[in-house]
């Protein structure tokens, strides 16, 4: 049972921070900092002063794809969200209905054999549901195997109804995004890293904060109620595994930037608590019962009440801490979603507990 949070519609961030006024940049968002149930309010540009030398940030380098493509089923217009490429060449896809405002609304998936006409006379055929848990996502086969080329030519970023207008793909790339060797990427932006700028990264490095890059290609996020996360492709490189292990051994805090970074690194830890270089698919769901073995804290966006991500936050900080911090975010008029404000969860127990209060001020 996740923490109950009711988010008013007006608390959705409708445009990126840099478009909300002159002189603003990506880092012009607010930062909620929590250590246990102690909460404080800051600007994101204060992040370097909330961290300390020896801390390590795990960052996701997955680039965002232009994953939404228009199509037709017979004479009916649909929008296809390309989510995840399978090892057999098929794609996990979600079909959505245009809502007349430039965004989409949910649509029942399937049935098997449904054909969708895409640009360039390309055909998508739905074959089977991705999981037995719901009918939202289906495995589909595309007549042209160069789906990534199709997305580059005809795709646009996935956009939800709480946003004000279409944005160029560059708006959905983080400062850490790197091209992957095969052109793969995330259907939706690993958004916790969006407020970072090159200037802020340089300041963090100058203060002795380290960065460990990992990759996890995220799928579409419009989950049905009670739908568990599905498998995603990830990689923890050898160099990053060594950095994380060395930082832990040296007493540094391991802080993930985004729930995707948590899922990747917690999928790469062995029974002895050592992070190993690994890649492949992860179906890990981090819950309070499972707990975390590597991550001490987390920088994350603000999540909807039904999101399974809240279970991960409770695994890291505890239910009482998350309930308190989300109450503060609501009363403090923080903004939700990918263009919104962010939440830094710092550890309140362990060898650095005595310094928690100074880091929260």
mmCIF file of C-alpha atoms in Angstrom:
data_model
loop_
_atom_site.group_PDB
_atom_site.id
_atom_site.type_symbol
_atom_site.label_atom_id
_atom_site.label_comp_id
_atom_site.label_asym_id
_atom_site.label_seq_id
_atom_site.Cartn_x
_atom_site.Cartn_y
_atom_site.Cartn_z
ATOM 1 C CA UNK A 1 0.000 0.000 0.000
ATOM 2 C CA UNK A 2 1.641 3.226 -1.138
ATOM 3 C CA UNK A 3 1.494 6.585 0.548
ATOM 4 C CA UNK A 4 -1.803 8.375 -0.172
ATOM 5 C CA UNK A 5 -1.212 11.622 -2.056
ATOM 6 C CA UNK A 6 -3.832 13.632 -3.927
ATOM 7 C CA UNK A 7 -2.236 16.008 -6.397
ATOM 8 C CA UNK A 8 -4.338 18.994 -7.533
ATOM 9 C CA UNK A 9 -4.313 19.517 -11.294
ATOM 10 C CA UNK A 10 -2.842 23.002 -10.928
ATOM 11 C CA UNK A 11 0.271 21.513 -9.331
ATOM 12 C CA UNK A 12 1.318 19.906 -12.641
ATOM 13 C CA UNK A 13 4.299 21.601 -14.318
ATOM 14 C CA UNK A 14 2.931 22.583 -17.715
ATOM 15 C CA UNK A 15 6.118 23.887 -19.327
ATOM 16 C CA UNK A 16 9.854 23.466 -18.634
ATOM 17 C CA UNK A 17 11.414 25.713 -15.996
ATOM 18 C CA UNK A 18 13.440 27.680 -18.543
ATOM 19 C CA UNK A 19 10.213 28.716 -20.315
ATOM 20 C CA UNK A 20 8.515 30.144 -17.207
ATOM 21 C CA UNK A 21 10.207 33.517 -17.325
ATOM 22 C CA UNK A 22 13.239 35.489 -18.497
ATOM 23 C CA UNK A 23 16.631 34.570 -17.114
ATOM 24 C CA UNK A 24 15.548 31.094 -16.056
ATOM 25 C CA UNK A 25 17.382 27.851 -16.810
ATOM 26 C CA UNK A 26 16.702 24.166 -16.260
ATOM 27 C CA UNK A 27 18.010 24.453 -12.715
ATOM 28 C CA UNK A 28 15.376 27.098 -11.864
ATOM 29 C CA UNK A 29 13.257 24.583 -9.965
ATOM 30 C CA UNK A 30 12.722 24.011 -6.272
ATOM 31 C CA UNK A 31 14.441 21.369 -4.164
ATOM 32 C CA UNK A 32 12.701 19.647 -1.274
ATOM 33 C CA UNK A 33 15.266 18.029 1.033
ATOM 34 C CA UNK A 34 14.315 15.359 3.554
ATOM 35 C CA UNK A 35 16.346 13.504 6.169
ATOM 36 C CA UNK A 36 13.920 11.130 7.794
ATOM 37 C CA UNK A 37 10.930 13.235 8.780
ATOM 38 C CA UNK A 38 12.948 16.470 8.844
ATOM 39 C CA UNK A 39 12.140 18.523 5.739
ATOM 40 C CA UNK A 40 13.573 21.763 4.372
ATOM 41 C CA UNK A 41 12.980 23.882 1.286
ATOM 42 C CA UNK A 42 15.640 25.090 -1.160
ATOM 43 C CA UNK A 43 16.382 26.109 -4.720
ATOM 44 C CA UNK A 44 17.896 23.365 -6.877
ATOM 45 C CA UNK A 45 21.013 25.471 -7.453
ATOM 46 C CA UNK A 46 21.751 24.915 -3.747
ATOM 47 C CA UNK A 47 22.264 21.181 -4.363
ATOM 48 C CA UNK A 48 26.090 21.380 -4.156
ATOM 49 C CA UNK A 49 25.749 22.783 -0.627
ATOM 50 C CA UNK A 50 23.451 19.936 0.407
ATOM 51 C CA UNK A 51 26.061 17.341 -0.607
ATOM 52 C CA UNK A 52 29.665 16.860 0.480
ATOM 53 C CA UNK A 53 33.005 15.604 -0.814
ATOM 54 C CA UNK A 54 32.978 11.826 -1.203
ATOM 55 C CA UNK A 55 29.290 11.599 -2.126
ATOM 56 C CA UNK A 56 28.600 9.782 -5.387
ATOM 57 C CA UNK A 57 25.702 10.418 -7.756
ATOM 58 C CA UNK A 58 24.542 7.572 -10.004
ATOM 59 C CA UNK A 59 23.203 9.061 -13.240
ATOM 60 C CA UNK A 60 21.321 7.524 -16.159
ATOM 61 C CA UNK A 61 22.856 8.238 -19.578
ATOM 62 C CA UNK A 62 19.930 6.926 -21.639
ATOM 63 C CA UNK A 63 18.831 9.410 -24.328
ATOM 64 C CA UNK A 64 15.148 10.092 -24.918
ATOM 65 C CA UNK A 65 13.574 8.894 -28.158
ATOM 66 C CA UNK A 66 10.905 10.593 -30.248
ATOM 67 C CA UNK A 67 8.716 7.627 -29.368
ATOM 68 C CA UNK A 68 5.207 8.817 -30.361
ATOM 69 C CA UNK A 69 4.092 8.147 -33.949
ATOM 70 C CA UNK A 70 0.739 8.770 -35.631
ATOM 71 C CA UNK A 71 -1.072 5.831 -37.204
ATOM 72 C CA UNK A 72 -4.431 4.524 -38.342
ATOM 73 C CA UNK A 73 -6.480 1.427 -37.649
ATOM 74 C CA UNK A 74 -8.787 1.386 -40.629
ATOM 75 C CA UNK A 75 -10.076 4.977 -40.726
ATOM 76 C CA UNK A 76 -9.510 5.591 -37.018
ATOM 77 C CA UNK A 77 -6.587 7.760 -35.959
ATOM 78 C CA UNK A 78 -4.364 6.428 -33.186
ATOM 79 C CA UNK A 79 -1.021 7.353 -31.656
ATOM 80 C CA UNK A 80 1.533 4.604 -31.096
ATOM 81 C CA UNK A 81 3.939 4.939 -28.171
ATOM 82 C CA UNK A 82 6.980 2.777 -28.885
ATOM 83 C CA UNK A 83 8.180 1.626 -25.489
ATOM 84 C CA UNK A 84 10.804 -1.109 -25.482
ATOM 85 C CA UNK A 85 12.614 -3.151 -28.150
ATOM 86 C CA UNK A 86 12.695 -6.878 -27.449
ATOM 87 C CA UNK A 87 15.544 -9.253 -28.204
ATOM 88 C CA UNK A 88 13.493 -10.840 -31.003
ATOM 89 C CA UNK A 89 13.058 -7.535 -32.877
ATOM 90 C CA UNK A 90 9.509 -6.911 -31.696
ATOM 91 C CA UNK A 91 8.543 -3.743 -29.833
ATOM 92 C CA UNK A 92 6.413 -3.261 -26.761
ATOM 93 C CA UNK A 93 3.898 -0.611 -27.801
ATOM 94 C CA UNK A 94 0.987 1.282 -26.322
ATOM 95 C CA UNK A 95 -1.879 2.494 -28.502
ATOM 96 C CA UNK A 96 -3.496 5.790 -27.495
ATOM 97 C CA UNK A 97 -6.386 7.865 -28.847
ATOM 98 C CA UNK A 98 -5.759 11.492 -29.909
ATOM 99 C CA UNK A 99 -7.714 13.830 -27.641
ATOM 100 C CA UNK A 100 -7.961 16.765 -30.037
ATOM 101 C CA UNK A 101 -5.645 18.927 -27.944
ATOM 102 C CA UNK A 102 -2.323 17.592 -29.185
ATOM 103 C CA UNK A 103 -2.117 14.928 -26.497
ATOM 104 C CA UNK A 104 -3.692 11.490 -26.027
ATOM 105 C CA UNK A 105 -5.970 9.471 -23.787
ATOM 106 C CA UNK A 106 -5.912 5.809 -22.803
ATOM 107 C CA UNK A 107 -7.191 3.209 -25.241
ATOM 108 C CA UNK A 108 -7.940 -0.475 -24.744
ATOM 109 C CA UNK A 109 -5.129 -2.629 -26.096
ATOM 110 C CA UNK A 110 -5.376 -5.359 -28.723
ATOM 111 C CA UNK A 111 -6.824 -7.570 -29.938
ATOM 112 C CA UNK A 112 -4.130 -9.823 -31.405
ATOM 113 C CA UNK A 113 -3.839 -9.304 -35.140
ATOM 114 C CA UNK A 114 -4.715 -5.598 -35.033
ATOM 115 C CA UNK A 115 -2.876 -3.786 -37.830
ATOM 116 C CA UNK A 116 -1.783 -0.173 -37.543
ATOM 117 C CA UNK A 117 -0.708 1.779 -40.642
ATOM 118 C CA UNK A 118 2.209 4.097 -39.956
ATOM 119 C CA UNK A 119 4.000 6.689 -42.105
ATOM 120 C CA UNK A 120 5.801 5.452 -45.210
ATOM 121 C CA UNK A 121 3.432 2.498 -45.654
ATOM 122 C CA UNK A 122 4.938 0.800 -42.594
ATOM 123 C CA UNK A 123 2.692 -1.715 -40.801
ATOM 124 C CA UNK A 124 2.567 -2.582 -37.110
ATOM 125 C CA UNK A 125 0.819 -5.830 -36.135
ATOM 126 C CA UNK A 126 -0.094 -6.500 -32.505
ATOM 127 C CA UNK A 127 0.769 -10.064 -31.494
ATOM 128 C CA UNK A 128 0.290 -10.602 -27.736
ATOM 129 C CA UNK A 129 0.060 -8.676 -24.458
ATOM 130 C CA UNK A 130 3.383 -7.825 -22.893
ATOM 131 C CA UNK A 131 2.398 -9.276 -19.508
ATOM 132 C CA UNK A 132 -0.576 -11.138 -18.032
ATOM 133 C CA UNK A 133 -1.205 -8.190 -15.678
ATOM 134 C CA UNK A 134 -3.020 -5.927 -18.120
ATOM 135 C CA UNK A 135 -3.807 -5.130 -21.739
ATOM 136 C CA UNK A 136 -2.152 -1.709 -22.025
ATOM 137 C CA UNK A 137 1.139 -2.825 -23.583
ATOM 138 C CA UNK A 138 1.441 -5.289 -26.460
ATOM 139 C CA UNK A 139 4.275 -6.912 -28.311
ATOM 140 C CA UNK A 140 4.042 -5.812 -31.919
ATOM 141 C CA UNK A 141 6.015 -6.539 -35.050
ATOM 142 C CA UNK A 142 6.845 -3.748 -37.499
ATOM 143 C CA UNK A 143 7.177 -4.429 -41.226
ATOM 144 C CA UNK A 144 10.261 -2.191 -41.462
ATOM 145 C CA UNK A 145 12.918 -3.414 -38.982
ATOM 146 C CA UNK A 146 14.457 0.090 -38.793
ATOM 147 C CA UNK A 147 12.009 1.338 -36.159
ATOM 148 C CA UNK A 148 14.573 3.756 -34.733
ATOM 149 C CA UNK A 149 14.852 5.328 -38.196
ATOM 150 C CA UNK A 150 11.058 5.575 -38.313
ATOM 151 C CA UNK A 151 11.087 7.403 -34.965
ATOM 152 C CA UNK A 152 13.794 9.810 -36.131
ATOM 153 C CA UNK A 153 11.846 10.654 -39.289
ATOM 154 C CA UNK A 154 8.265 10.686 -38.036
ATOM 155 C CA UNK A 155 8.287 10.531 -34.234
ATOM 156 C CA UNK A 156 7.869 13.179 -31.567
ATOM 157 C CA UNK A 157 8.348 13.076 -27.798
ATOM 158 C CA UNK A 158 5.596 11.458 -25.782
ATOM 159 C CA UNK A 159 3.459 14.175 -24.245
ATOM 160 C CA UNK A 160 0.702 13.993 -21.655
ATOM 161 C CA UNK A 161 -2.345 16.204 -21.201
ATOM 162 C CA UNK A 162 -0.997 18.170 -18.215
ATOM 163 C CA UNK A 163 1.620 19.817 -20.477
ATOM 164 C CA UNK A 164 0.784 22.999 -22.337
ATOM 165 C CA UNK A 165 2.267 22.384 -25.792
ATOM 166 C CA UNK A 166 4.576 20.236 -27.881
ATOM 167 C CA UNK A 167 8.281 20.611 -27.162
ATOM 168 C CA UNK A 168 11.338 19.757 -29.288
ATOM 169 C CA UNK A 169 13.151 16.538 -28.447
ATOM 170 C CA UNK A 170 16.070 18.531 -27.023
ATOM 171 C CA UNK A 171 13.844 19.640 -24.133
ATOM 172 C CA UNK A 172 13.537 15.978 -23.111
ATOM 173 C CA UNK A 173 17.278 15.222 -23.118
ATOM 174 C CA UNK A 174 19.230 15.461 -19.878
ATOM 175 C CA UNK A 175 22.773 16.797 -19.595
ATOM 176 C CA UNK A 176 23.927 13.197 -18.988
ATOM 177 C CA UNK A 177 22.321 11.684 -22.122
ATOM 178 C CA UNK A 178 24.733 9.870 -24.435
ATOM 179 C CA UNK A 179 24.027 8.231 -27.810
ATOM 180 C CA UNK A 180 23.889 4.462 -27.447
ATOM 181 C CA UNK A 181 25.808 2.246 -29.855
ATOM 182 C CA UNK A 182 22.650 0.788 -31.417
ATOM 183 C CA UNK A 183 20.556 3.972 -31.255
ATOM 184 C CA UNK A 184 18.374 2.715 -28.398
ATOM 185 C CA UNK A 185 17.019 5.020 -25.747
ATOM 186 C CA UNK A 186 14.154 5.742 -23.401
ATOM 187 C CA UNK A 187 10.550 6.151 -24.439
ATOM 188 C CA UNK A 188 10.278 8.849 -21.787
ATOM 189 C CA UNK A 189 12.944 11.063 -20.248
ATOM 190 C CA UNK A 190 14.768 9.922 -17.093
ATOM 191 C CA UNK A 191 13.451 13.173 -15.700
ATOM 192 C CA UNK A 192 15.071 13.412 -12.262
ATOM 193 C CA UNK A 193 18.264 14.549 -14.000
ATOM 194 C CA UNK A 194 16.578 17.237 -16.084
ATOM 195 C CA UNK A 195 17.385 20.177 -13.754
ATOM 196 C CA UNK A 196 21.130 19.533 -13.962
ATOM 197 C CA UNK A 197 23.157 21.959 -16.088
ATOM 198 C CA UNK A 198 26.793 21.728 -17.130
ATOM 199 C CA UNK A 199 27.521 24.616 -14.775
ATOM 200 C CA UNK A 200 26.003 22.845 -11.794
ATOM 201 C CA UNK A 201 27.760 19.545 -12.627
ATOM 202 C CA UNK A 202 31.084 21.403 -12.735
ATOM 203 C CA UNK A 203 30.404 22.931 -9.317
ATOM 204 C CA UNK A 204 29.576 19.533 -7.851
ATOM 205 C CA UNK A 205 32.787 18.036 -9.235
ATOM 206 C CA UNK A 206 34.811 20.947 -7.870
ATOM 207 C CA UNK A 207 33.374 20.176 -4.412
ATOM 208 C CA UNK A 208 34.464 16.533 -4.577
ATOM 209 C CA UNK A 209 31.169 14.926 -5.592
ATOM 210 C CA UNK A 210 31.644 11.998 -7.986
ATOM 211 C CA UNK A 211 29.428 10.715 -10.809
ATOM 212 C CA UNK A 212 28.907 7.088 -11.838
ATOM 213 C CA UNK A 213 27.074 6.659 -15.171
ATOM 214 C CA UNK A 214 24.709 3.747 -15.749
ATOM 215 C CA UNK A 215 22.136 3.146 -18.469
ATOM 216 C CA UNK A 216 18.520 2.074 -18.129
ATOM 217 C CA UNK A 217 16.202 2.532 -21.095
ATOM 218 C CA UNK A 218 12.829 3.449 -19.641
ATOM 219 C CA UNK A 219 9.513 2.511 -21.190
ATOM 220 C CA UNK A 220 6.262 4.443 -21.266
ATOM 221 C CA UNK A 221 5.024 5.599 -17.878
ATOM 222 C CA UNK A 222 1.232 5.736 -18.291
ATOM 223 C CA UNK A 223 0.729 2.677 -16.110
ATOM 224 C CA UNK A 224 -2.652 1.229 -15.251
ATOM 225 C CA UNK A 225 -3.610 1.122 -11.577
ATOM 226 C CA UNK A 226 -1.740 -1.635 -9.709
ATOM 227 C CA UNK A 227 0.280 -2.530 -12.807
ATOM 228 C CA UNK A 228 3.812 -3.572 -11.763
ATOM 229 C CA UNK A 229 6.858 -2.212 -13.612
ATOM 230 C CA UNK A 230 7.845 -4.383 -16.540
ATOM 231 C CA UNK A 231 11.366 -5.476 -17.556
ATOM 232 C CA UNK A 232 13.714 -2.827 -18.912
ATOM 233 C CA UNK A 233 17.168 -3.036 -20.491
ATOM 234 C CA UNK A 234 20.074 -1.776 -18.374
ATOM 235 C CA UNK A 235 23.850 -1.699 -18.057
ATOM 236 C CA UNK A 236 26.149 -0.963 -15.129
ATOM 237 C CA UNK A 237 29.677 -0.575 -16.603
ATOM 238 C CA UNK A 238 32.757 -1.955 -14.866
ATOM 239 C CA UNK A 239 34.175 1.532 -14.218
ATOM 240 C CA UNK A 240 30.968 2.660 -12.520
ATOM 241 C CA UNK A 241 30.769 -0.479 -10.405
ATOM 242 C CA UNK A 242 34.312 0.197 -9.169
ATOM 243 C CA UNK A 243 33.493 3.843 -8.414
ATOM 244 C CA UNK A 244 30.421 2.905 -6.386
ATOM 245 C CA UNK A 245 32.221 0.217 -4.399
ATOM 246 C CA UNK A 246 35.157 2.531 -3.695
ATOM 247 C CA UNK A 247 32.892 5.368 -2.567
ATOM 248 C CA UNK A 248 31.032 3.043 -0.199
ATOM 249 C CA UNK A 249 34.287 1.733 1.210
ATOM 250 C CA UNK A 250 35.444 5.308 1.781
ATOM 251 C CA UNK A 251 32.320 6.289 3.701
ATOM 252 C CA UNK A 252 30.714 8.290 0.900
ATOM 253 C CA UNK A 253 26.960 8.305 0.397
ATOM 254 C CA UNK A 254 25.581 6.612 -2.717
ATOM 255 C CA UNK A 255 22.806 8.814 -4.101
ATOM 256 C CA UNK A 256 20.819 7.771 -7.157
ATOM 257 C CA UNK A 257 19.549 10.417 -9.570
ATOM 258 C CA UNK A 258 16.149 9.010 -10.415
ATOM 259 C CA UNK A 259 14.333 5.768 -9.750
ATOM 260 C CA UNK A 260 15.811 4.349 -12.965
ATOM 261 C CA UNK A 261 19.295 4.626 -11.472
ATOM 262 C CA UNK A 262 18.084 2.818 -8.338
ATOM 263 C CA UNK A 263 16.588 -0.007 -10.387
ATOM 264 C CA UNK A 264 19.765 -0.448 -12.424
ATOM 265 C CA UNK A 265 22.316 -0.444 -9.615
ATOM 266 C CA UNK A 266 20.173 -2.545 -7.272
ATOM 267 C CA UNK A 267 19.950 -5.085 -10.105
ATOM 268 C CA UNK A 268 23.751 -5.285 -10.252
ATOM 269 C CA UNK A 269 24.562 -6.007 -6.595
ATOM 270 C CA UNK A 270 25.610 -9.496 -5.516
ATOM 271 C CA UNK A 271 24.675 -11.377 -2.366
ATOM 272 C CA UNK A 272 27.625 -9.831 -0.537
ATOM 273 C CA UNK A 273 26.539 -6.290 -1.306
ATOM 274 C CA UNK A 274 29.200 -5.686 -3.970
ATOM 275 C CA UNK A 275 28.139 -3.931 -7.189
ATOM 276 C CA UNK A 276 29.179 -5.882 -10.297
ATOM 277 C CA UNK A 277 29.358 -4.876 -13.950
ATOM 278 C CA UNK A 278 26.153 -6.237 -15.461
ATOM 279 C CA UNK A 279 23.858 -5.689 -18.413
ATOM 280 C CA UNK A 280 20.681 -7.218 -19.751
ATOM 281 C CA UNK A 281 17.079 -7.050 -18.592
ATOM 282 C CA UNK A 282 15.887 -6.237 -15.105
ATOM 283 C CA UNK A 283 12.468 -7.008 -13.706
ATOM 284 C CA UNK A 284 13.417 -5.822 -10.219
ATOM 285 C CA UNK A 285 10.708 -4.063 -8.239
ATOM 286 C CA UNK A 286 12.131 -2.244 -5.216
ATOM 287 C CA UNK A 287 9.694 -2.386 -2.305
ATOM 288 C CA UNK A 288 9.992 -1.799 1.446
ATOM 289 C CA UNK A 289 9.964 -5.582 1.889
ATOM 290 C CA UNK A 290 12.880 -6.059 -0.511
ATOM 291 C CA UNK A 291 14.736 -2.944 0.627
ATOM 292 C CA UNK A 292 17.847 -1.437 -0.957
ATOM 293 C CA UNK A 293 21.391 -2.757 -0.688
ATOM 294 C CA UNK A 294 23.470 -0.072 -2.377
ATOM 295 C CA UNK A 295 21.624 3.239 -2.489
ATOM 296 C CA UNK A 296 21.700 5.521 0.573
ATOM 297 C CA UNK A 297 19.580 8.322 -0.879
ATOM 298 C CA UNK A 298 17.769 9.514 -3.943
ATOM 299 C CA UNK A 299 17.143 12.634 -6.009
ATOM 300 C CA UNK A 300 13.791 12.218 -7.692
ATOM 301 C CA UNK A 301 10.780 13.997 -9.097
ATOM 302 C CA UNK A 302 7.400 14.035 -7.373
ATOM 303 C CA UNK A 303 5.337 10.950 -8.213
ATOM 304 C CA UNK A 304 1.618 10.313 -8.527
ATOM 305 C CA UNK A 305 -0.065 8.408 -5.666
ATOM 306 C CA UNK A 306 -0.598 5.196 -7.658
ATOM 307 C CA UNK A 307 2.955 5.100 -8.952
ATOM 308 C CA UNK A 308 4.982 2.044 -7.939
ATOM 309 C CA UNK A 309 7.908 4.462 -7.596
ATOM 310 C CA UNK A 310 6.486 5.495 -4.221
ATOM 311 C CA UNK A 311 7.173 1.980 -2.929
ATOM 312 C CA UNK A 312 10.798 2.483 -3.895
ATOM 313 C CA UNK A 313 10.904 5.803 -2.043
ATOM 314 C CA UNK A 314 9.430 4.129 1.028
ATOM 315 C CA UNK A 315 12.089 1.394 0.753
ATOM 316 C CA UNK A 316 14.791 4.069 0.922
ATOM 317 C CA UNK A 317 13.333 6.522 3.443
ATOM 318 C CA UNK A 318 10.414 4.808 5.166
ATOM 319 C CA UNK A 319 6.692 5.475 4.874
ATOM 320 C CA UNK A 320 6.543 8.140 7.582
ATOM 321 C CA UNK A 321 9.303 10.161 5.933
ATOM 322 C CA UNK A 322 7.699 10.013 2.489
ATOM 323 C CA UNK A 323 4.265 10.910 3.892
ATOM 324 C CA UNK A 324 5.762 13.919 5.673
ATOM 325 C CA UNK A 325 7.782 15.113 2.669
ATOM 326 C CA UNK A 326 4.857 14.768 0.257
ATOM 327 C CA UNK A 327 2.640 16.667 2.658
ATOM 328 C CA UNK A 328 5.253 19.435 2.679
ATOM 329 C CA UNK A 329 5.444 19.383 -1.119
ATOM 330 C CA UNK A 330 1.684 19.808 -1.411
ATOM 331 C CA UNK A 331 1.391 22.551 1.190
ATOM 332 C CA UNK A 332 4.483 24.248 -0.277
ATOM 333 C CA UNK A 333 2.916 24.295 -3.762
ATOM 334 C CA UNK A 334 5.652 22.262 -5.426
ATOM 335 C CA UNK A 335 5.202 21.275 -9.065
ATOM 336 C CA UNK A 336 4.805 17.664 -10.206
ATOM 337 C CA UNK A 337 5.861 15.636 -13.265
ATOM 338 C CA UNK A 338 8.840 15.742 -15.624
ATOM 339 C CA UNK A 339 9.133 19.545 -15.785
ATOM 340 C CA UNK A 340 8.475 19.988 -12.079
ATOM 341 C CA UNK A 341 10.404 20.325 -8.842
ATOM 342 C CA UNK A 342 12.617 17.666 -7.273
ATOM 343 C CA UNK A 343 13.046 15.878 -3.964
ATOM 344 C CA UNK A 344 16.382 14.981 -2.393
ATOM 345 C CA UNK A 345 16.137 12.113 0.097
ATOM 346 C CA UNK A 346 19.203 11.940 2.324
ATOM 347 C CA UNK A 347 19.953 9.126 4.785
ATOM 348 C CA UNK A 348 19.024 9.789 8.396
ATOM 349 C CA UNK A 349 20.721 6.741 9.891
ATOM 350 C CA UNK A 350 24.163 5.193 9.692
ATOM 351 C CA UNK A 351 27.642 6.646 10.077
ATOM 352 C CA UNK A 352 26.609 10.121 8.867
ATOM 353 C CA UNK A 353 23.399 10.508 10.855
ATOM 354 C CA UNK A 354 24.883 13.186 13.063
ATOM 355 C CA UNK A 355 25.384 15.386 9.990
ATOM 356 C CA UNK A 356 21.905 14.966 8.574
ATOM 357 C CA UNK A 357 20.511 18.101 10.178
ATOM 358 C CA UNK A 358 23.251 20.337 8.810
ATOM 359 C CA UNK A 359 22.609 18.988 5.325
ATOM 360 C CA UNK A 360 18.900 19.671 5.577
ATOM 361 C CA UNK A 361 19.113 23.330 6.489
#
